PDB file of C-alpha atoms in Angstrom:
ATOM      1  CA  MET A  18      42.392  14.325  10.436  1.00  0.00           C
ATOM      2  CA  ARG A  19      39.161  13.690   8.689  1.00  0.00           C
ATOM      3  CA  PHE A  20      37.604  10.756  10.371  1.00  0.00           C
ATOM      4  CA  PHE A  21      39.784   9.086  13.013  1.00  0.00           C
ATOM      5  CA  LEU A  22      43.197   9.353  12.121  1.00  0.00           C
ATOM      6  CA  PRO A  23      45.487   6.522  11.413  1.00  0.00           C
ATOM      7  CA  LEU A  24      46.342   3.572  12.622  1.00  0.00           C
ATOM      8  CA  LEU A  25      47.975   0.032  11.343  1.00  0.00           C
ATOM      9  CA  PHE A  26      49.566  -2.265  10.619  1.00  0.00           C
ATOM     10  CA  LEU A  27      52.372  -3.070   8.572  1.00  0.00           C
ATOM     11  CA  VAL A  28      52.834  -6.508   7.548  1.00  0.00           C
ATOM     12  CA  THR A  29      54.859  -8.674   5.348  1.00  0.00           C
ATOM     13  CA  ALA A  30      52.713 -11.186   3.573  1.00  0.00           C
ATOM     14  CA  ALA A  31      55.489 -13.630   2.926  1.00  0.00           C
ATOM     15  CA  ARG A  32      54.949 -17.187   4.130  1.00  0.00           C
ATOM     16  CA  GLY A  33      57.441 -19.329   5.944  1.00  0.00           C
ATOM     17  CA  GLN A  34      59.196 -16.709   8.105  1.00  0.00           C
ATOM     18  CA  ASP A  35      60.020 -17.433  11.701  1.00  0.00           C
ATOM     19  CA  LEU A  36      57.866 -15.242  13.946  1.00  0.00           C
ATOM     20  CA  PRO A  37      59.702 -13.531  16.946  1.00  0.00           C
ATOM     21  CA  ARG A  38      57.716 -15.447  19.644  1.00  0.00           C
ATOM     22  CA  ARG A  39      59.765 -17.278  22.238  1.00  0.00           C
ATOM     23  CA  ALA A  40      58.583 -20.580  23.661  1.00  0.00           C
ATOM     24  CA  ASP A  41      58.261 -19.065  27.189  1.00  0.00           C
ATOM     25  CA  ASP A  42      56.029 -16.155  25.898  1.00  0.00           C
ATOM     26  CA  THR A  43      52.465 -16.677  26.819  1.00  0.00           C
ATOM     27  CA  ILE A  44      49.355 -14.886  25.906  1.00  0.00           C
ATOM     28  CA  PRO A  45      47.746 -13.197  28.997  1.00  0.00           C
ATOM     29  CA  ALA A  46      44.355 -14.739  29.494  1.00  0.00           C
ATOM     30  CA  GLN A  47      42.873 -11.276  29.925  1.00  0.00           C
ATOM     31  CA  VAL A  48      44.183 -10.259  26.554  1.00  0.00           C
ATOM     32  CA  GLU A  49      42.834 -13.284  24.889  1.00  0.00           C
ATOM     33  CA  SER A  50      39.420 -12.760  26.497  1.00  0.00           C
ATOM     34  CA  MET A  51      39.226  -9.180  25.317  1.00  0.00           C
ATOM     35  CA  TYR A  52      40.487  -9.847  21.793  1.00  0.00           C
ATOM     36  CA  VAL A  53      38.046 -12.667  21.205  1.00  0.00           C
ATOM     37  CA  ARG A  54      35.062 -10.515  22.400  1.00  0.00           C
ATOM     38  CA  GLY A  55      36.191  -7.634  20.202  1.00  0.00           C
ATOM     39  CA  LEU A  56      36.422  -9.824  17.103  1.00  0.00           C
ATOM     40  CA  GLN A  57      33.033 -11.169  17.852  1.00  0.00           C
ATOM     41  CA  TYR A  58      31.688  -7.614  17.961  1.00  0.00           C
ATOM     42  CA  LEU A  59      33.256  -6.811  14.623  1.00  0.00           C
ATOM     43  CA  ALA A  60      32.035 -10.052  13.092  1.00  0.00           C
ATOM     44  CA  LYS A  61      28.403  -9.415  14.339  1.00  0.00           C
ATOM     45  CA  ASN A  62      28.270  -5.934  13.113  1.00  0.00           C
ATOM     46  CA  GLN A  63      29.882  -6.185   9.716  1.00  0.00           C
ATOM     47  CA  ASN A  64      27.221  -5.605   6.883  1.00  0.00           C
ATOM     48  CA  ALA A  65      26.566  -7.474   3.725  1.00  0.00           C
ATOM     49  CA  GLN A  66      28.870  -5.054   1.811  1.00  0.00           C
ATOM     50  CA  GLY A  67      31.904  -5.770   3.936  1.00  0.00           C
ATOM     51  CA  SER A  68      31.850  -2.419   5.945  1.00  0.00           C
ATOM     52  CA  TRP A  69      30.334  -1.368   9.182  1.00  0.00           C
ATOM     53  CA  THR A  70      27.310   0.940   9.559  1.00  0.00           C
ATOM     54  CA  ASP A  71      28.604   3.383  12.298  1.00  0.00           C
ATOM     55  CA  ASN A  72      29.604   6.874  11.521  1.00  0.00           C
ATOM     56  CA  VAL A  73      33.075   6.023  10.032  1.00  0.00           C
ATOM     57  CA  GLY A  74      32.530   2.346   9.274  1.00  0.00           C
ATOM     58  CA  SER A  75      32.159   2.739   5.563  1.00  0.00           C
ATOM     59  CA  GLU A  76      35.630   4.477   5.304  1.00  0.00           C
ATOM     60  CA  PRO A  77      37.949   2.097   3.606  1.00  0.00           C
ATOM     61  CA  ALA A  78      40.737   2.797   6.026  1.00  0.00           C
ATOM     62  CA  VAL A  79      38.500   1.622   8.956  1.00  0.00           C
ATOM     63  CA  VAL A  80      37.558  -1.522   7.113  1.00  0.00           C
ATOM     64  CA  GLY A  81      41.255  -2.111   6.504  1.00  0.00           C
ATOM     65  CA  LEU A  82      41.954  -1.842  10.218  1.00  0.00           C
ATOM     66  CA  CYS A  83      39.164  -4.156  11.057  1.00  0.00           C
ATOM     67  CA  VAL A  84      40.543  -6.673   8.608  1.00  0.00           C
ATOM     68  CA  LEU A  85      44.012  -6.303  10.135  1.00  0.00           C
ATOM     69  CA  ALA A  86      42.547  -6.949  13.553  1.00  0.00           C
ATOM     70  CA  PHE A  87      41.389 -10.308  12.471  1.00  0.00           C
ATOM     71  CA  LEU A  88      44.711 -11.123  10.767  1.00  0.00           C
ATOM     72  CA  ALA A  89      46.772 -10.006  13.752  1.00  0.00           C
ATOM     73  CA  HIS A  90      44.929 -12.630  15.835  1.00  0.00           C
ATOM     74  CA  GLY A  91      46.206 -15.351  13.616  1.00  0.00           C
ATOM     75  CA  GLU A  92      42.838 -15.968  11.964  1.00  0.00           C
ATOM     76  CA  ASP A  93      42.931 -18.148   8.759  1.00  0.00           C
ATOM     77  CA  PRO A  94      41.771 -15.791   6.076  1.00  0.00           C
ATOM     78  CA  ASN A  95      40.807 -18.576   3.535  1.00  0.00           C
ATOM     79  CA  VAL A  96      39.016 -21.287   5.513  1.00  0.00           C
ATOM     80  CA  GLY A  97      38.904 -20.262   9.176  1.00  0.00           C
ATOM     81  CA  PRO A  98      35.700 -19.415  10.952  1.00  0.00           C
ATOM     82  CA  ASN A  99      36.443 -15.707  10.615  1.00  0.00           C
ATOM     83  CA  ALA A 100      37.515 -15.942   6.913  1.00  0.00           C
ATOM     84  CA  PRO A 101      34.154 -14.617   5.587  1.00  0.00           C
ATOM     85  CA  TYR A 102      34.544 -11.427   7.485  1.00  0.00           C
ATOM     86  CA  ILE A 103      38.186 -10.893   6.343  1.00  0.00           C
ATOM     87  CA  ARG A 104      37.307 -11.692   2.650  1.00  0.00           C
ATOM     88  CA  LYS A 105      34.115  -9.290   2.694  1.00  0.00           C
ATOM     89  CA  GLY A 106      36.225  -6.527   4.145  1.00  0.00           C
ATOM     90  CA  LEU A 107      38.896  -6.965   1.477  1.00  0.00           C
ATOM     91  CA  ASP A 108      36.206  -7.117  -1.254  1.00  0.00           C
ATOM     92  CA  TYR A 109      34.785  -3.900   0.062  1.00  0.00           C
ATOM     93  CA  ILE A 110      38.274  -2.173  -0.166  1.00  0.00           C
ATOM     94  CA  LEU A 111      38.762  -3.443  -3.645  1.00  0.00           C
ATOM     95  CA  SER A 112      35.303  -2.056  -4.589  1.00  0.00           C
ATOM     96  CA  GLN A 113      36.298   1.448  -3.389  1.00  0.00           C
ATOM     97  CA  GLN A 114      39.436   1.670  -5.537  1.00  0.00           C
ATOM     98  CA  ASN A 115      39.235   3.933  -8.766  1.00  0.00           C
ATOM     99  CA  ALA A 116      40.064   1.707 -11.588  1.00  0.00           C
ATOM    100  CA  ASN A 117      41.915   4.393 -13.545  1.00  0.00           C
ATOM    101  CA  ASN A 118      44.373   5.810 -10.977  1.00  0.00           C
ATOM    102  CA  GLY A 119      44.263   3.311  -8.166  1.00  0.00           C
ATOM    103  CA  TYR A 120      43.000   5.898  -5.574  1.00  0.00           C
ATOM    104  CA  ILE A 121      41.103   4.157  -2.598  1.00  0.00           C
ATOM    105  CA  GLY A 122      38.413   6.122  -0.989  1.00  0.00           C
ATOM    106  CA  ASN A 123      38.393   9.930  -0.669  1.00  0.00           C
ATOM    107  CA  SER A 124      41.368  10.794   1.342  1.00  0.00           C
ATOM    108  CA  MET A 125      45.106   9.807   1.564  1.00  0.00           C
ATOM    109  CA  TYR A 126      44.295   8.353   5.148  1.00  0.00           C
ATOM    110  CA  ASN A 127      41.801   5.997   3.422  1.00  0.00           C
ATOM    111  CA  HIS A 128      44.253   5.184   0.707  1.00  0.00           C
ATOM    112  CA  GLY A 129      47.321   4.646   3.004  1.00  0.00           C
ATOM    113  CA  PHE A 130      45.569   2.342   5.414  1.00  0.00           C
ATOM    114  CA  SER A 131      43.813   0.553   2.596  1.00  0.00           C
ATOM    115  CA  THR A 132      47.073   0.007   0.874  1.00  0.00           C
ATOM    116  CA  LEU A 133      48.468  -1.301   4.166  1.00  0.00           C
ATOM    117  CA  CYS A 134      45.733  -3.711   4.493  1.00  0.00           C
ATOM    118  CA  LEU A 135      46.097  -5.126   0.879  1.00  0.00           C
ATOM    119  CA  ALA A 136      49.885  -5.354   1.533  1.00  0.00           C
ATOM    120  CA  GLU A 137      49.179  -7.414   4.754  1.00  0.00           C
ATOM    121  CA  ALA A 138      46.689  -9.650   2.905  1.00  0.00           C
ATOM    122  CA  TYR A 139      48.887 -10.156  -0.270  1.00  0.00           C
ATOM    123  CA  GLY A 140      50.306 -13.674  -0.381  1.00  0.00           C
ATOM    124  CA  VAL A 141      48.136 -15.062   2.446  1.00  0.00           C
ATOM    125  CA  VAL A 142      44.644 -14.441   1.072  1.00  0.00           C
ATOM    126  CA  ASP A 143      43.539 -16.339  -2.033  1.00  0.00           C
ATOM    127  CA  ASN A 144      42.182 -13.376  -4.148  1.00  0.00           C
ATOM    128  CA  PRO A 145      43.816 -12.651  -7.497  1.00  0.00           C
ATOM    129  CA  LYS A 146      42.489  -9.155  -7.406  1.00  0.00           C
ATOM    130  CA  ILE A 147      44.711  -8.077  -4.483  1.00  0.00           C
ATOM    131  CA  ALA A 148      48.025  -8.075  -6.389  1.00  0.00           C
ATOM    132  CA  PRO A 149      47.105  -5.694  -9.155  1.00  0.00           C
ATOM    133  CA  ALA A 150      45.099  -3.384  -6.750  1.00  0.00           C
ATOM    134  CA  LEU A 151      48.130  -3.273  -4.428  1.00  0.00           C
ATOM    135  CA  LYS A 152      50.394  -2.308  -7.350  1.00  0.00           C
ATOM    136  CA  LYS A 153      48.109   0.524  -8.386  1.00  0.00           C
ATOM    137  CA  ALA A 154      47.704   1.703  -4.869  1.00  0.00           C
ATOM    138  CA  VAL A 155      51.574   1.886  -4.354  1.00  0.00           C
ATOM    139  CA  ASP A 156      51.894   3.699  -7.681  1.00  0.00           C
ATOM    140  CA  LEU A 157      49.529   6.394  -6.599  1.00  0.00           C
ATOM    141  CA  ILE A 158      51.525   6.977  -3.262  1.00  0.00           C
ATOM    142  CA  LEU A 159      54.713   7.402  -5.229  1.00  0.00           C
ATOM    143  CA  SER A 160      53.069   9.746  -7.880  1.00  0.00           C
ATOM    144  CA  ALA A 161      51.570  11.867  -5.193  1.00  0.00           C
ATOM    145  CA  GLN A 162      54.941  12.297  -3.605  1.00  0.00           C
ATOM    146  CA  LYS A 163      56.481  13.344  -6.819  1.00  0.00           C
ATOM    147  CA  ARG A 164      53.776  15.860  -7.434  1.00  0.00           C
ATOM    148  CA  ASN A 165      54.459  17.432  -3.932  1.00  0.00           C
ATOM    149  CA  SER A 166      57.960  18.585  -4.958  1.00  0.00           C
ATOM    150  CA  ARG A 167      58.328  21.160  -2.083  1.00  0.00           C
ATOM    151  CA  PHE A 168      57.875  18.578   0.745  1.00  0.00           C
ATOM    152  CA  ASN A 169      58.356  15.271  -0.970  1.00  0.00           C
ATOM    153  CA  ALA A 170      55.712  14.023   1.457  1.00  0.00           C
ATOM    154  CA  TRP A 171      51.846  13.735   1.571  1.00  0.00           C
ATOM    155  CA  ARG A 172      48.723  15.337   3.011  1.00  0.00           C
ATOM    156  CA  TYR A 173      44.999  14.891   2.454  1.00  0.00           C
ATOM    157  CA  THR A 174      44.682  14.320  -1.339  1.00  0.00           C
ATOM    158  CA  PRO A 175      46.939  12.939  -4.069  1.00  0.00           C
ATOM    159  CA  ASP A 176      47.432  16.546  -5.405  1.00  0.00           C
ATOM    160  CA  SER A 177      48.074  18.168  -1.989  1.00  0.00           C
ATOM    161  CA  LYS A 178      51.108  20.681  -2.065  1.00  0.00           C
ATOM    162  CA  ASP A 179      51.601  20.611   1.693  1.00  0.00           C
ATOM    163  CA  ALA A 180      52.239  17.810   4.098  1.00  0.00           C
ATOM    164  CA  ASP A 181      51.949  16.655   7.690  1.00  0.00           C
ATOM    165  CA  THR A 182      53.593  14.002   9.785  1.00  0.00           C
ATOM    166  CA  THR A 183      50.381  11.890  10.218  1.00  0.00           C
ATOM    167  CA  VAL A 184      49.436  11.465   6.674  1.00  0.00           C
ATOM    168  CA  SER A 185      53.037  10.972   5.627  1.00  0.00           C
ATOM    169  CA  GLY A 186      53.781   8.433   8.287  1.00  0.00           C
ATOM    170  CA  CYS A 187      50.719   6.520   7.123  1.00  0.00           C
ATOM    171  CA  GLN A 188      52.132   6.349   3.536  1.00  0.00           C
ATOM    172  CA  ILE A 189      55.666   5.545   4.518  1.00  0.00           C
ATOM    173  CA  VAL A 190      54.437   2.466   6.624  1.00  0.00           C
ATOM    174  CA  ALA A 191      52.339   1.527   3.689  1.00  0.00           C
ATOM    175  CA  LEU A 192      55.385   1.608   1.426  1.00  0.00           C
ATOM    176  CA  PHE A 193      57.452  -0.451   3.835  1.00  0.00           C
ATOM    177  CA  ALA A 194      54.646  -3.006   3.871  1.00  0.00           C
ATOM    178  CA  ALA A 195      54.445  -3.201   0.184  1.00  0.00           C
ATOM    179  CA  ARG A 196      58.158  -3.559  -0.059  1.00  0.00           C
ATOM    180  CA  ASN A 197      58.080  -6.336   2.507  1.00  0.00           C
ATOM    181  CA  ALA A 198      55.227  -7.954   0.402  1.00  0.00           C
ATOM    182  CA  GLY A 199      57.694  -8.045  -2.585  1.00  0.00           C
ATOM    183  CA  LEU A 200      56.783  -4.894  -4.515  1.00  0.00           C
ATOM    184  CA  GLY A 201      59.386  -2.474  -5.856  1.00  0.00           C
ATOM    185  CA  VAL A 202      59.505   0.694  -3.800  1.00  0.00           C
ATOM    186  CA  PRO A 203      62.409   3.067  -4.592  1.00  0.00           C
ATOM    187  CA  ASP A 204      64.792   3.808  -1.751  1.00  0.00           C
ATOM    188  CA  ASP A 205      64.606   7.475  -2.850  1.00  0.00           C
ATOM    189  CA  SER A 206      60.900   7.677  -2.012  1.00  0.00           C
ATOM    190  CA  ILE A 207      61.403   6.232   1.412  1.00  0.00           C
ATOM    191  CA  ASN A 208      64.349   8.330   2.036  1.00  0.00           C
ATOM    192  CA  LYS A 209      62.604  11.559   0.956  1.00  0.00           C
ATOM    193  CA  GLY A 210      59.645  10.692   3.156  1.00  0.00           C
ATOM    194  CA  LEU A 211      61.973  10.184   6.173  1.00  0.00           C
ATOM    195  CA  ALA A 212      63.697  13.405   5.582  1.00  0.00           C
ATOM    196  CA  TYR A 213      60.363  15.197   5.731  1.00  0.00           C
ATOM    197  CA  LEU A 214      59.558  13.638   9.021  1.00  0.00           C
ATOM    198  CA  ALA A 215      63.001  14.675  10.328  1.00  0.00           C
ATOM    199  CA  LYS A 216      62.254  18.349   9.577  1.00  0.00           C
ATOM    200  CA  ASN A 217      59.415  17.956  12.042  1.00  0.00           C
ATOM    201  CA  ARG A 218      61.486  16.586  14.844  1.00  0.00           C
ATOM    202  CA  ASP A 219      62.577  18.806  17.761  1.00  0.00           C
ATOM    203  CA  ASN A 220      65.888  18.627  19.615  1.00  0.00           C
ATOM    204  CA  ASP A 221      64.334  16.591  22.314  1.00  0.00           C
ATOM    205  CA  GLY A 222      63.217  13.894  19.912  1.00  0.00           C
ATOM    206  CA  GLY A 223      59.591  14.798  19.863  1.00  0.00           C
ATOM    207  CA  TYR A 224      57.828  15.269  16.406  1.00  0.00           C
ATOM    208  CA  GLY A 225      55.440  18.034  15.571  1.00  0.00           C
ATOM    209  CA  TYR A 226      52.484  17.985  13.225  1.00  0.00           C
ATOM    210  CA  THR A 227      53.652  20.347  10.425  1.00  0.00           C
ATOM    211  CA  SER A 228      56.816  21.719  12.100  1.00  0.00           C
ATOM    212  CA  ALA A 229      59.311  20.830  14.763  1.00  0.00           C
ATOM    213  CA  GLY A 230      57.224  22.745  17.332  1.00  0.00           C
ATOM    214  CA  GLY A 231      54.363  21.376  19.356  1.00  0.00           C
ATOM    215  CA  SER A 232      55.570  17.873  19.600  1.00  0.00           C
ATOM    216  CA  LYS A 233      53.187  15.197  20.915  1.00  0.00           C
ATOM    217  CA  PRO A 234      53.650  11.446  21.975  1.00  0.00           C
ATOM    218  CA  THR A 235      51.287  10.337  19.143  1.00  0.00           C
ATOM    219  CA  LEU A 236      53.258  12.091  16.393  1.00  0.00           C
ATOM    220  CA  THR A 237      56.652  10.888  18.023  1.00  0.00           C
ATOM    221  CA  ALA A 238      55.426   7.318  18.054  1.00  0.00           C
ATOM    222  CA  ILE A 239      54.749   7.616  14.284  1.00  0.00           C
ATOM    223  CA  GLY A 240      58.150   9.055  13.535  1.00  0.00           C
ATOM    224  CA  SER A 241      59.912   6.576  15.865  1.00  0.00           C
ATOM    225  CA  LEU A 242      58.105   3.516  14.099  1.00  0.00           C
ATOM    226  CA  CYS A 243      58.984   4.785  10.621  1.00  0.00           C
ATOM    227  CA  LEU A 244      62.688   4.972  11.632  1.00  0.00           C
ATOM    228  CA  SER A 245      62.526   1.461  13.101  1.00  0.00           C
ATOM    229  CA  LEU A 246      61.130   0.096   9.881  1.00  0.00           C
ATOM    230  CA  ALA A 247      63.963   1.802   8.060  1.00  0.00           C
ATOM    231  CA  LYS A 248      66.411  -0.012  10.426  1.00  0.00           C
ATOM    232  CA  SER A 249      67.648   3.488  11.564  1.00  0.00           C
ATOM    233  CA  LYS A 250      67.589   2.701  15.284  1.00  0.00           C
ATOM    234  CA  ASP A 251      71.331   3.433  15.967  1.00  0.00           C
ATOM    235  CA  SER A 252      70.953   7.190  15.308  1.00  0.00           C
ATOM    236  CA  LYS A 253      71.062   9.731  18.108  1.00  0.00           C
ATOM    237  CA  GLU A 254      67.808  11.197  16.828  1.00  0.00           C
ATOM    238  CA  TYR A 255      66.110   7.767  17.147  1.00  0.00           C
ATOM    239  CA  LYS A 256      67.524   7.377  20.741  1.00  0.00           C
ATOM    240  CA  ALA A 257      66.213  10.917  21.688  1.00  0.00           C
ATOM    241  CA  SER A 258      62.736   9.986  20.483  1.00  0.00           C
ATOM    242  CA  LEU A 259      62.759   6.911  22.556  1.00  0.00           C
ATOM    243  CA  GLU A 260      63.624   8.923  25.639  1.00  0.00           C
ATOM    244  CA  TYR A 261      60.867  11.266  24.735  1.00  0.00           C
ATOM    245  CA  LEU A 262      58.272   8.354  24.653  1.00  0.00           C
ATOM    246  CA  LYS A 263      59.526   6.873  27.882  1.00  0.00           C
ATOM    247  CA  LYS A 264      58.782  10.030  29.580  1.00  0.00           C
ATOM    248  CA  ASN A 265      55.265   9.794  28.442  1.00  0.00           C
ATOM    249  CA  LEU A 266      54.224   6.183  29.125  1.00  0.00           C
ATOM    250  CA  ASP A 267      51.010   7.333  30.819  1.00  0.00           C
ATOM    251  CA  TYR A 268      50.012   9.723  28.081  1.00  0.00           C
ATOM    252  CA  ARG A 269      46.571   9.453  26.623  1.00  0.00           C
ATOM    253  CA  ASP A 270      45.459  11.267  23.413  1.00  0.00           C
ATOM    254  CA  ARG A 271      42.089  12.731  24.294  1.00  0.00           C
ATOM    255  CA  TYR A 272      41.075  13.279  20.646  1.00  0.00           C
ATOM    256  CA  TYR A 273      42.482  10.021  18.866  1.00  0.00           C
ATOM    257  CA  PRO A 274      43.189   7.658  21.778  1.00  0.00           C
ATOM    258  CA  TYR A 275      43.171   4.361  19.677  1.00  0.00           C
ATOM    259  CA  TYR A 276      45.360   5.930  17.044  1.00  0.00           C
ATOM    260  CA  TYR A 277      48.013   6.677  19.733  1.00  0.00           C
ATOM    261  CA  GLU A 278      47.636   3.304  21.368  1.00  0.00           C
ATOM    262  CA  TYR A 279      48.239   1.590  18.054  1.00  0.00           C
ATOM    263  CA  TYR A 280      51.314   3.517  17.128  1.00  0.00           C
ATOM    264  CA  MET A 281      52.778   3.521  20.647  1.00  0.00           C
ATOM    265  CA  SER A 282      52.562  -0.155  20.969  1.00  0.00           C
ATOM    266  CA  GLN A 283      54.637  -0.687  17.814  1.00  0.00           C
ATOM    267  CA  ALA A 284      57.027   2.111  18.450  1.00  0.00           C
ATOM    268  CA  LEU A 285      58.046   0.844  21.923  1.00  0.00           C
ATOM    269  CA  PHE A 286      58.149  -2.785  20.806  1.00  0.00           C
ATOM    270  CA  HIS A 287      60.602  -2.004  18.176  1.00  0.00           C
ATOM    271  CA  ALA A 288      62.729   0.234  20.372  1.00  0.00           C
ATOM    272  CA  ASP A 289      63.050  -1.465  23.644  1.00  0.00           C
ATOM    273  CA  GLU A 290      61.146  -4.678  24.488  1.00  0.00           C
ATOM    274  CA  THR A 291      61.493  -4.069  28.284  1.00  0.00           C
ATOM    275  CA  VAL A 292      59.896  -0.651  27.969  1.00  0.00           C
ATOM    276  CA  TRP A 293      57.177  -2.138  25.737  1.00  0.00           C
ATOM    277  CA  ARG A 294      56.409  -4.848  28.351  1.00  0.00           C
ATOM    278  CA  ASP A 295      55.952  -2.132  31.072  1.00  0.00           C
ATOM    279  CA  TRP A 296      53.712  -0.098  28.756  1.00  0.00           C
ATOM    280  CA  ASN A 297      51.853  -3.183  27.490  1.00  0.00           C
ATOM    281  CA  ALA A 298      50.905  -4.142  31.046  1.00  0.00           C
ATOM    282  CA  ARG A 299      49.495  -0.638  31.653  1.00  0.00           C
ATOM    283  CA  ASN A 300      47.651  -0.745  28.295  1.00  0.00           C
ATOM    284  CA  ILE A 301      46.073  -4.186  29.121  1.00  0.00           C
ATOM    285  CA  ARG A 302      44.675  -2.853  32.352  1.00  0.00           C
ATOM    286  CA  TYR A 303      43.406   0.418  30.702  1.00  0.00           C
ATOM    287  CA  MET A 304      41.705  -1.429  27.730  1.00  0.00           C
ATOM    288  CA  ALA A 305      40.028  -3.778  30.179  1.00  0.00           C
ATOM    289  CA  THR A 306      38.439  -0.919  31.953  1.00  0.00           C
ATOM    290  CA  LEU A 307      37.113   0.568  28.803  1.00  0.00           C
ATOM    291  CA  GLN A 308      35.770  -2.510  26.831  1.00  0.00           C
ATOM    292  CA  ASN A 309      31.913  -2.592  26.666  1.00  0.00           C
ATOM    293  CA  ARG A 310      29.853  -5.681  27.439  1.00  0.00           C
ATOM    294  CA  ASP A 311      29.284  -6.306  23.756  1.00  0.00           C
ATOM    295  CA  GLY A 312      33.005  -6.464  23.190  1.00  0.00           C
ATOM    296  CA  SER A 313      33.347  -3.051  21.511  1.00  0.00           C
ATOM    297  CA  TRP A 314      35.312  -0.071  22.782  1.00  0.00           C
ATOM    298  CA  PRO A 315      33.713   3.316  23.109  1.00  0.00           C
ATOM    299  CA  GLY A 316      34.775   6.464  21.043  1.00  0.00           C
ATOM    300  CA  SER A 317      33.563   9.304  19.229  1.00  0.00           C
ATOM    301  CA  GLN A 318      34.712   7.867  15.907  1.00  0.00           C
ATOM    302  CA  GLY A 319      32.484   4.851  16.115  1.00  0.00           C
ATOM    303  CA  GLY A 320      32.590   1.227  17.397  1.00  0.00           C
ATOM    304  CA  SER A 321      34.368  -0.283  14.424  1.00  0.00           C
ATOM    305  CA  PHE A 322      37.373   2.088  14.494  1.00  0.00           C
ATOM    306  CA  SER A 323      37.602   2.184  18.262  1.00  0.00           C
ATOM    307  CA  THR A 324      37.367  -1.490  18.529  1.00  0.00           C
ATOM    308  CA  ALA A 325      39.839  -2.210  15.720  1.00  0.00           C
ATOM    309  CA  GLY A 326      42.301   0.301  17.142  1.00  0.00           C
ATOM    310  CA  ALA A 327      42.002  -1.155  20.736  1.00  0.00           C
ATOM    311  CA  LEU A 328      42.656  -4.726  19.391  1.00  0.00           C
ATOM    312  CA  LEU A 329      45.631  -3.657  17.336  1.00  0.00           C
ATOM    313  CA  SER A 330      47.152  -1.852  20.376  1.00  0.00           C
ATOM    314  CA  LEU A 331      47.008  -5.398  22.045  1.00  0.00           C
ATOM    315  CA  ALA A 332      48.062  -7.377  18.979  1.00  0.00           C
ATOM    316  CA  LEU A 333      51.741  -7.301  19.769  1.00  0.00           C
ATOM    317  CA  ASN A 334      50.900  -9.906  22.531  1.00  0.00           C
ATOM    318  CA  TYR A 335      50.393 -12.406  19.546  1.00  0.00           C
ATOM    319  CA  ARG A 336      53.025 -11.438  17.248  1.00  0.00           C
ATOM    320  CA  PHE A 337      51.572 -13.323  14.247  1.00  0.00           C
ATOM    321  CA  LEU A 338      52.544 -10.651  11.721  1.00  0.00           C
ATOM    322  CA  PRO A 339      56.050 -10.804  10.310  1.00  0.00           C
ATOM    323  CA  ILE A 340      56.235  -7.059  10.648  1.00  0.00           C
ATOM    324  CA  TYR A 341      57.157  -7.650  14.202  1.00  0.00           C
ATOM    325  CA  GLU A 342      60.391  -9.065  13.236  1.00  0.00           C
ATOM    326  CA  LYS A 343      63.132  -6.678  14.415  1.00  0.00           C
TER     327      LYS A 343
END
């Protein structure tokens, strides 16, 4: 884990879809207050280049997560009051892409989350540069997997010959996002990636980092989310992972807390809405105790990542993104 470790957001950019919000669903006032303050912090602290100036704020992945935090609140990316921050963030990500091979940033974490952000923005942001950049980014993910013939998965660089569940989960989510946006992603690539994750799943449903041993809730949330996106929720393995997560509703990741919060929120929402509502209520209370007066959230990885991660863990209360369709 180079800088913070993953987060995001997988989103379909298609327009005109019905979003899964019932008429009786209301946004808790506490969530709206926290979210608005968090976005105000991100807006105030974005620099002229479109990134942030804290210790990881120039990483394309972190910029992508910040952009996703705006989009997840339903902000208009073209003419709304927060459109300039969204567009500057996207321009920064595009500026970090290698024109020859499509690689974004200096790690597959950066590349995966940046690809995810581009897929989220594709079709809703008026920027003709996004489509070709997204295509190149997806092609690099696919070619990196092919070069890793032993594991058929991913790790820190496009040439890595080993793999882990966090980097691989990040790429798999990005591929699903790109597919939802209309790009061609081979079933074989998705299936091989899922097969790698399965090799790291223990009998109790928990996922490990590079093996089936040493399972953790954070890693299990990643694996569970990927199976949800693959529409494989009827398998006994998926159900075992849900039981594992249900036993760890009060877990906190001491090293990458917002990474865990982000994935756990999505994994539980896709798996069992009743369980998600229970966890979400706890998460709202927890996030309220941590938010700083300036709207940011504290963390060793910097204000931009911590704040984006915290906001994205709350974003399922809004459900503006089509990826929340079950």
